[in-house]
Amino acid sequence: MKAHLTRRYMFSASHRLHSAAMSEAENAATYGKCNNPYGHGHNYSLEITVSGLVDESTGMVCNLVDLDGFVQREILQRFDLENLNTRAEFLQTVPTTENLCTAIYDILQRGFTHAHLDKVRIEETMMNSFEYAGAGEIGR
Amino acid sequence: MVYLTRKAEFAASHYYHNPDLTPDENRRIFGKCNNPNGHGHNYTLEVTVKGEVDPRSGFVVDLKQLKEVLNREVLDAMDHRFLNKEVPEFSTRIPTTENLAIAIWQRLLSKLNKAQLHRVRVYETPDLFVDFYGEA
């Protein structure tokens, strides 16, 4: 039978929202306080949902050791306690949480092979959250 | 269609062990969860049902009845229990969060008379939950 497993991770990072495609005035108008040249930070809550048939021998969709190891190595080490603007993923794009969501989805989609990736959900603050499922549908 | 979710909490212990595997394989796959004396969690259960709103009552489902079914079928059987030893489903299946969600779904499915079961979500901790939608 098919089950969907969601695991939550926390990381902290700073960023500045600034688009090279906009003038200074346009950046200020678009991003407001988030355009402060020195940046600011968040405690991000990252939820990763994977799915698959429950293995009869282990009772698991995938071993959490594999998921935790991959996320630690490929995502948390890359973003936790870093300035997102300096990371390779955001040299060309603005590190909004929308773009962070799709970047993390792409890392998982490329490298995590132990279960099907359903979606990535990120809370930037308690007041806003973002979800991305690639070509899939959000929710059910 | 309206979806309604009822939450419940229960505390239980479990351990992970497959008798078809060697002790070494069990330890390698399940790690600390293989400790035969077990360990426990505060589980949070969310049961979501769906249906059309009854024009007379304004309900999708009578919450009192749903609560009674949850208490009888799930909480009475699992709260403050050692899942491996006291819940029949887990004499043959490993009581992972995945299998717990499936077992709860199977317990509820035939007992809900009007509402249609949509999702069973089981939180093992605030950082880990499993959703089961009855998918084969």
PDB file of C-alpha atoms in Angstrom, chain A residues 2-140:
ATOM      1  CA  LYS A   2       1.117   3.511  -0.766  1.00  0.00           C
ATOM      2  CA  ALA A   3       1.813   6.014   2.009  1.00  0.00           C
ATOM      3  CA  HIS A   4       3.114   9.573   2.051  1.00  0.00           C
ATOM      4  CA  LEU A   5       5.774  10.498   4.593  1.00  0.00           C
ATOM      5  CA  THR A   6       6.630  14.041   5.616  1.00  0.00           C
ATOM      6  CA  ARG A   7       9.734  15.020   7.528  1.00  0.00           C
ATOM      7  CA  ARG A   8      10.433  18.494   8.902  1.00  0.00           C
ATOM      8  CA  TYR A   9      13.859  20.129   9.152  1.00  0.00           C
ATOM      9  CA  MET A  10      14.861  23.540  10.451  1.00  0.00           C
ATOM     10  CA  PHE A  11      17.563  25.815   9.110  1.00  0.00           C
ATOM     11  CA  SER A  12      18.512  29.459   9.478  1.00  0.00           C
ATOM     12  CA  ALA A  13      19.827  31.654   6.705  1.00  0.00           C
ATOM     13  CA  SER A  14      20.040  35.245   5.606  1.00  0.00           C
ATOM     14  CA  HIS A  15      19.112  36.778   2.280  1.00  0.00           C
ATOM     15  CA  ARG A  16      18.482  39.999   0.458  1.00  0.00           C
ATOM     16  CA  LEU A  17      15.769  40.311  -2.143  1.00  0.00           C
ATOM     17  CA  HIS A  18      17.209  42.321  -4.995  1.00  0.00           C
ATOM     18  CA  SER A  19      16.745  41.787  -8.716  1.00  0.00           C
ATOM     19  CA  ALA A  20      19.462  42.806 -11.155  1.00  0.00           C
ATOM     20  CA  ALA A  21      16.714  43.258 -13.733  1.00  0.00           C
ATOM     21  CA  MET A  22      15.201  46.179 -11.798  1.00  0.00           C
ATOM     22  CA  SER A  23      16.300  49.737 -11.043  1.00  0.00           C
ATOM     23  CA  GLU A  24      17.153  50.728  -7.453  1.00  0.00           C
ATOM     24  CA  ALA A  25      13.790  52.456  -7.139  1.00  0.00           C
ATOM     25  CA  GLU A  26      11.940  49.465  -8.548  1.00  0.00           C
ATOM     26  CA  ASN A  27      13.771  47.091  -6.197  1.00  0.00           C
ATOM     27  CA  ALA A  28      12.924  49.278  -3.236  1.00  0.00           C
ATOM     28  CA  ALA A  29       9.282  49.471  -4.297  1.00  0.00           C
ATOM     29  CA  THR A  30       9.015  45.743  -4.980  1.00  0.00           C
ATOM     30  CA  TYR A  31      10.872  44.278  -2.026  1.00  0.00           C
ATOM     31  CA  GLY A  32      10.545  46.998   0.618  1.00  0.00           C
ATOM     32  CA  LYS A  33      12.472  46.151   3.792  1.00  0.00           C
ATOM     33  CA  CYS A  34      13.653  42.881   2.213  1.00  0.00           C
ATOM     34  CA  ASN A  35      15.786  45.004  -0.136  1.00  0.00           C
ATOM     35  CA  ASN A  36      17.998  46.275   2.727  1.00  0.00           C
ATOM     36  CA  PRO A  37      21.516  45.887   1.259  1.00  0.00           C
ATOM     37  CA  TYR A  38      22.830  44.188   4.395  1.00  0.00           C
ATOM     38  CA  GLY A  39      20.223  41.458   4.265  1.00  0.00           C
ATOM     39  CA  HIS A  40      18.246  39.849   7.061  1.00  0.00           C
ATOM     40  CA  GLY A  41      17.536  36.281   8.198  1.00  0.00           C
ATOM     41  CA  HIS A  42      14.861  33.714   8.914  1.00  0.00           C
ATOM     42  CA  ASN A  43      14.438  30.435  10.712  1.00  0.00           C
ATOM     43  CA  TYR A  44      13.110  28.332   7.852  1.00  0.00           C
ATOM     44  CA  SER A  45      10.992  25.259   8.446  1.00  0.00           C
ATOM     45  CA  LEU A  46      11.385  22.784   5.580  1.00  0.00           C
ATOM     46  CA  GLU A  47       8.912  19.934   5.056  1.00  0.00           C
ATOM     47  CA  ILE A  48       9.752  17.237   2.540  1.00  0.00           C
ATOM     48  CA  THR A  49       7.054  14.782   1.501  1.00  0.00           C
ATOM     49  CA  VAL A  50       7.983  11.506  -0.190  1.00  0.00           C
ATOM     50  CA  SER A  51       5.777   8.593  -1.120  1.00  0.00           C
ATOM     51  CA  GLY A  52       5.923   4.986  -2.163  1.00  0.00           C
ATOM     52  CA  LEU A  53       4.704   1.509  -1.415  1.00  0.00           C
ATOM     53  CA  VAL A  54       5.283   0.489   2.193  1.00  0.00           C
ATOM     54  CA  ASP A  55       8.003  -2.179   2.129  1.00  0.00           C
ATOM     55  CA  GLU A  56       6.601  -5.296   3.826  1.00  0.00           C
ATOM     56  CA  SER A  57       9.962  -6.262   5.237  1.00  0.00           C
ATOM     57  CA  THR A  58      10.650  -2.917   6.945  1.00  0.00           C
ATOM     58  CA  GLY A  59       7.216  -1.279   7.221  1.00  0.00           C
ATOM     59  CA  MET A  60       8.724   1.838   5.661  1.00  0.00           C
ATOM     60  CA  VAL A  61       8.294   4.049   2.590  1.00  0.00           C
ATOM     61  CA  CYS A  62      11.983   4.817   2.895  1.00  0.00           C
ATOM     62  CA  ASN A  63      14.501   4.563   5.684  1.00  0.00           C
ATOM     63  CA  LEU A  64      14.666   7.893   7.531  1.00  0.00           C
ATOM     64  CA  VAL A  65      18.418   7.428   7.882  1.00  0.00           C
ATOM     65  CA  ASP A  66      18.692   7.747   4.079  1.00  0.00           C
ATOM     66  CA  LEU A  67      16.406  10.792   3.903  1.00  0.00           C
ATOM     67  CA  ASP A  68      18.019  12.539   6.887  1.00  0.00           C
ATOM     68  CA  GLY A  69      21.500  11.805   5.541  1.00  0.00           C
ATOM     69  CA  PHE A  70      20.690  13.193   2.098  1.00  0.00           C
ATOM     70  CA  VAL A  71      19.032  16.326   3.459  1.00  0.00           C
ATOM     71  CA  GLN A  72      21.874  16.956   5.890  1.00  0.00           C
ATOM     72  CA  ARG A  73      24.523  16.517   3.202  1.00  0.00           C
ATOM     73  CA  GLU A  74      22.866  18.159   0.221  1.00  0.00           C
ATOM     74  CA  ILE A  75      20.536  20.775   1.676  1.00  0.00           C
ATOM     75  CA  LEU A  76      21.292  21.751   5.276  1.00  0.00           C
ATOM     76  CA  GLN A  77      25.042  21.909   4.748  1.00  0.00           C
ATOM     77  CA  ARG A  78      24.448  24.097   1.715  1.00  0.00           C
ATOM     78  CA  PHE A  79      21.989  26.554   3.251  1.00  0.00           C
ATOM     79  CA  ASP A  80      22.037  26.393   7.071  1.00  0.00           C
ATOM     80  CA  LEU A  81      23.749  29.429   8.640  1.00  0.00           C
ATOM     81  CA  GLU A  82      24.653  30.787   5.220  1.00  0.00           C
ATOM     82  CA  ASN A  83      23.811  33.876   3.216  1.00  0.00           C
ATOM     83  CA  LEU A  84      21.568  32.502   0.459  1.00  0.00           C
ATOM     84  CA  ASN A  85      22.629  35.212  -2.015  1.00  0.00           C
ATOM     85  CA  THR A  86      26.153  33.802  -2.006  1.00  0.00           C
ATOM     86  CA  ARG A  87      25.115  30.246  -2.888  1.00  0.00           C
ATOM     87  CA  ALA A  88      25.385  28.942  -6.446  1.00  0.00           C
ATOM     88  CA  GLU A  89      21.603  28.411  -6.668  1.00  0.00           C
ATOM     89  CA  PHE A  90      20.980  32.146  -6.280  1.00  0.00           C
ATOM     90  CA  LEU A  91      23.662  33.718  -8.410  1.00  0.00           C
ATOM     91  CA  GLN A  92      21.083  34.213 -11.179  1.00  0.00           C
ATOM     92  CA  THR A  93      17.817  34.222  -9.231  1.00  0.00           C
ATOM     93  CA  VAL A  94      16.443  36.160  -6.265  1.00  0.00           C
ATOM     94  CA  PRO A  95      16.452  34.048  -3.062  1.00  0.00           C
ATOM     95  CA  THR A  96      12.742  34.389  -2.411  1.00  0.00           C
ATOM     96  CA  THR A  97      11.170  31.456  -0.633  1.00  0.00           C
ATOM     97  CA  GLU A  98       9.472  30.568  -3.927  1.00  0.00           C
ATOM     98  CA  ASN A  99      12.881  30.117  -5.547  1.00  0.00           C
ATOM     99  CA  LEU A 100      14.257  28.379  -2.456  1.00  0.00           C
ATOM    100  CA  CYS A 101      11.377  25.905  -2.655  1.00  0.00           C
ATOM    101  CA  THR A 102      12.043  25.041  -6.288  1.00  0.00           C
ATOM    102  CA  ALA A 103      15.827  24.893  -5.741  1.00  0.00           C
ATOM    103  CA  ILE A 104      15.438  22.407  -2.883  1.00  0.00           C
ATOM    104  CA  TYR A 105      12.894  20.406  -4.892  1.00  0.00           C
ATOM    105  CA  ASP A 106      15.368  20.183  -7.774  1.00  0.00           C
ATOM    106  CA  ILE A 107      18.200  19.008  -5.488  1.00  0.00           C
ATOM    107  CA  LEU A 108      15.978  16.247  -4.100  1.00  0.00           C
ATOM    108  CA  GLN A 109      14.534  15.325  -7.481  1.00  0.00           C
ATOM    109  CA  ARG A 110      18.024  14.931  -8.965  1.00  0.00           C
ATOM    110  CA  GLY A 111      19.690  13.093  -6.104  1.00  0.00           C
ATOM    111  CA  PHE A 112      17.266  11.358  -3.757  1.00  0.00           C
ATOM    112  CA  THR A 113      16.435   7.936  -5.141  1.00  0.00           C
ATOM    113  CA  HIS A 114      14.956   6.050  -2.184  1.00  0.00           C
ATOM    114  CA  ALA A 115      11.334   7.225  -2.632  1.00  0.00           C
ATOM    115  CA  HIS A 116       9.195   9.351  -4.929  1.00  0.00           C
ATOM    116  CA  LEU A 117       9.375  13.082  -4.150  1.00  0.00           C
ATOM    117  CA  ASP A 118       5.859  14.485  -3.675  1.00  0.00           C
ATOM    118  CA  LYS A 119       6.518  18.032  -2.617  1.00  0.00           C
ATOM    119  CA  VAL A 120       8.579  20.568  -0.716  1.00  0.00           C
ATOM    120  CA  ARG A 121       6.963  23.019   1.691  1.00  0.00           C
ATOM    121  CA  ILE A 122       8.803  25.878   3.366  1.00  0.00           C
ATOM    122  CA  GLU A 123       7.634  28.205   6.103  1.00  0.00           C
ATOM    123  CA  GLU A 124       9.660  31.401   5.966  1.00  0.00           C
ATOM    124  CA  THR A 125       7.873  32.694   9.051  1.00  0.00           C
ATOM    125  CA  MET A 126       4.836  31.418  10.939  1.00  0.00           C
ATOM    126  CA  MET A 127       2.776  33.698   8.723  1.00  0.00           C
ATOM    127  CA  ASN A 128       3.760  32.493   5.278  1.00  0.00           C
ATOM    128  CA  SER A 129       4.520  29.219   3.597  1.00  0.00           C
ATOM    129  CA  PHE A 130       5.292  27.994   0.087  1.00  0.00           C
ATOM    130  CA  GLU A 131       4.800  24.619  -1.588  1.00  0.00           C
ATOM    131  CA  TYR A 132       6.181  23.162  -4.795  1.00  0.00           C
ATOM    132  CA  ALA A 133       5.464  19.790  -6.351  1.00  0.00           C
ATOM    133  CA  GLY A 134       7.145  20.123  -9.747  1.00  0.00           C
ATOM    134  CA  ALA A 135       4.788  18.718 -12.368  1.00  0.00           C
ATOM    135  CA  GLY A 136       2.685  17.107  -9.625  1.00  0.00           C
ATOM    136  CA  GLU A 137      -0.355  18.449  -7.855  1.00  0.00           C
ATOM    137  CA  ILE A 138      -0.295  20.015  -4.399  1.00  0.00           C
ATOM    138  CA  GLY A 139      -2.534  18.463  -1.824  1.00  0.00           C
ATOM    139  CA  ARG A 140      -5.217  15.888  -2.109  1.00  0.00           C
TER     140      ARG A 140
END
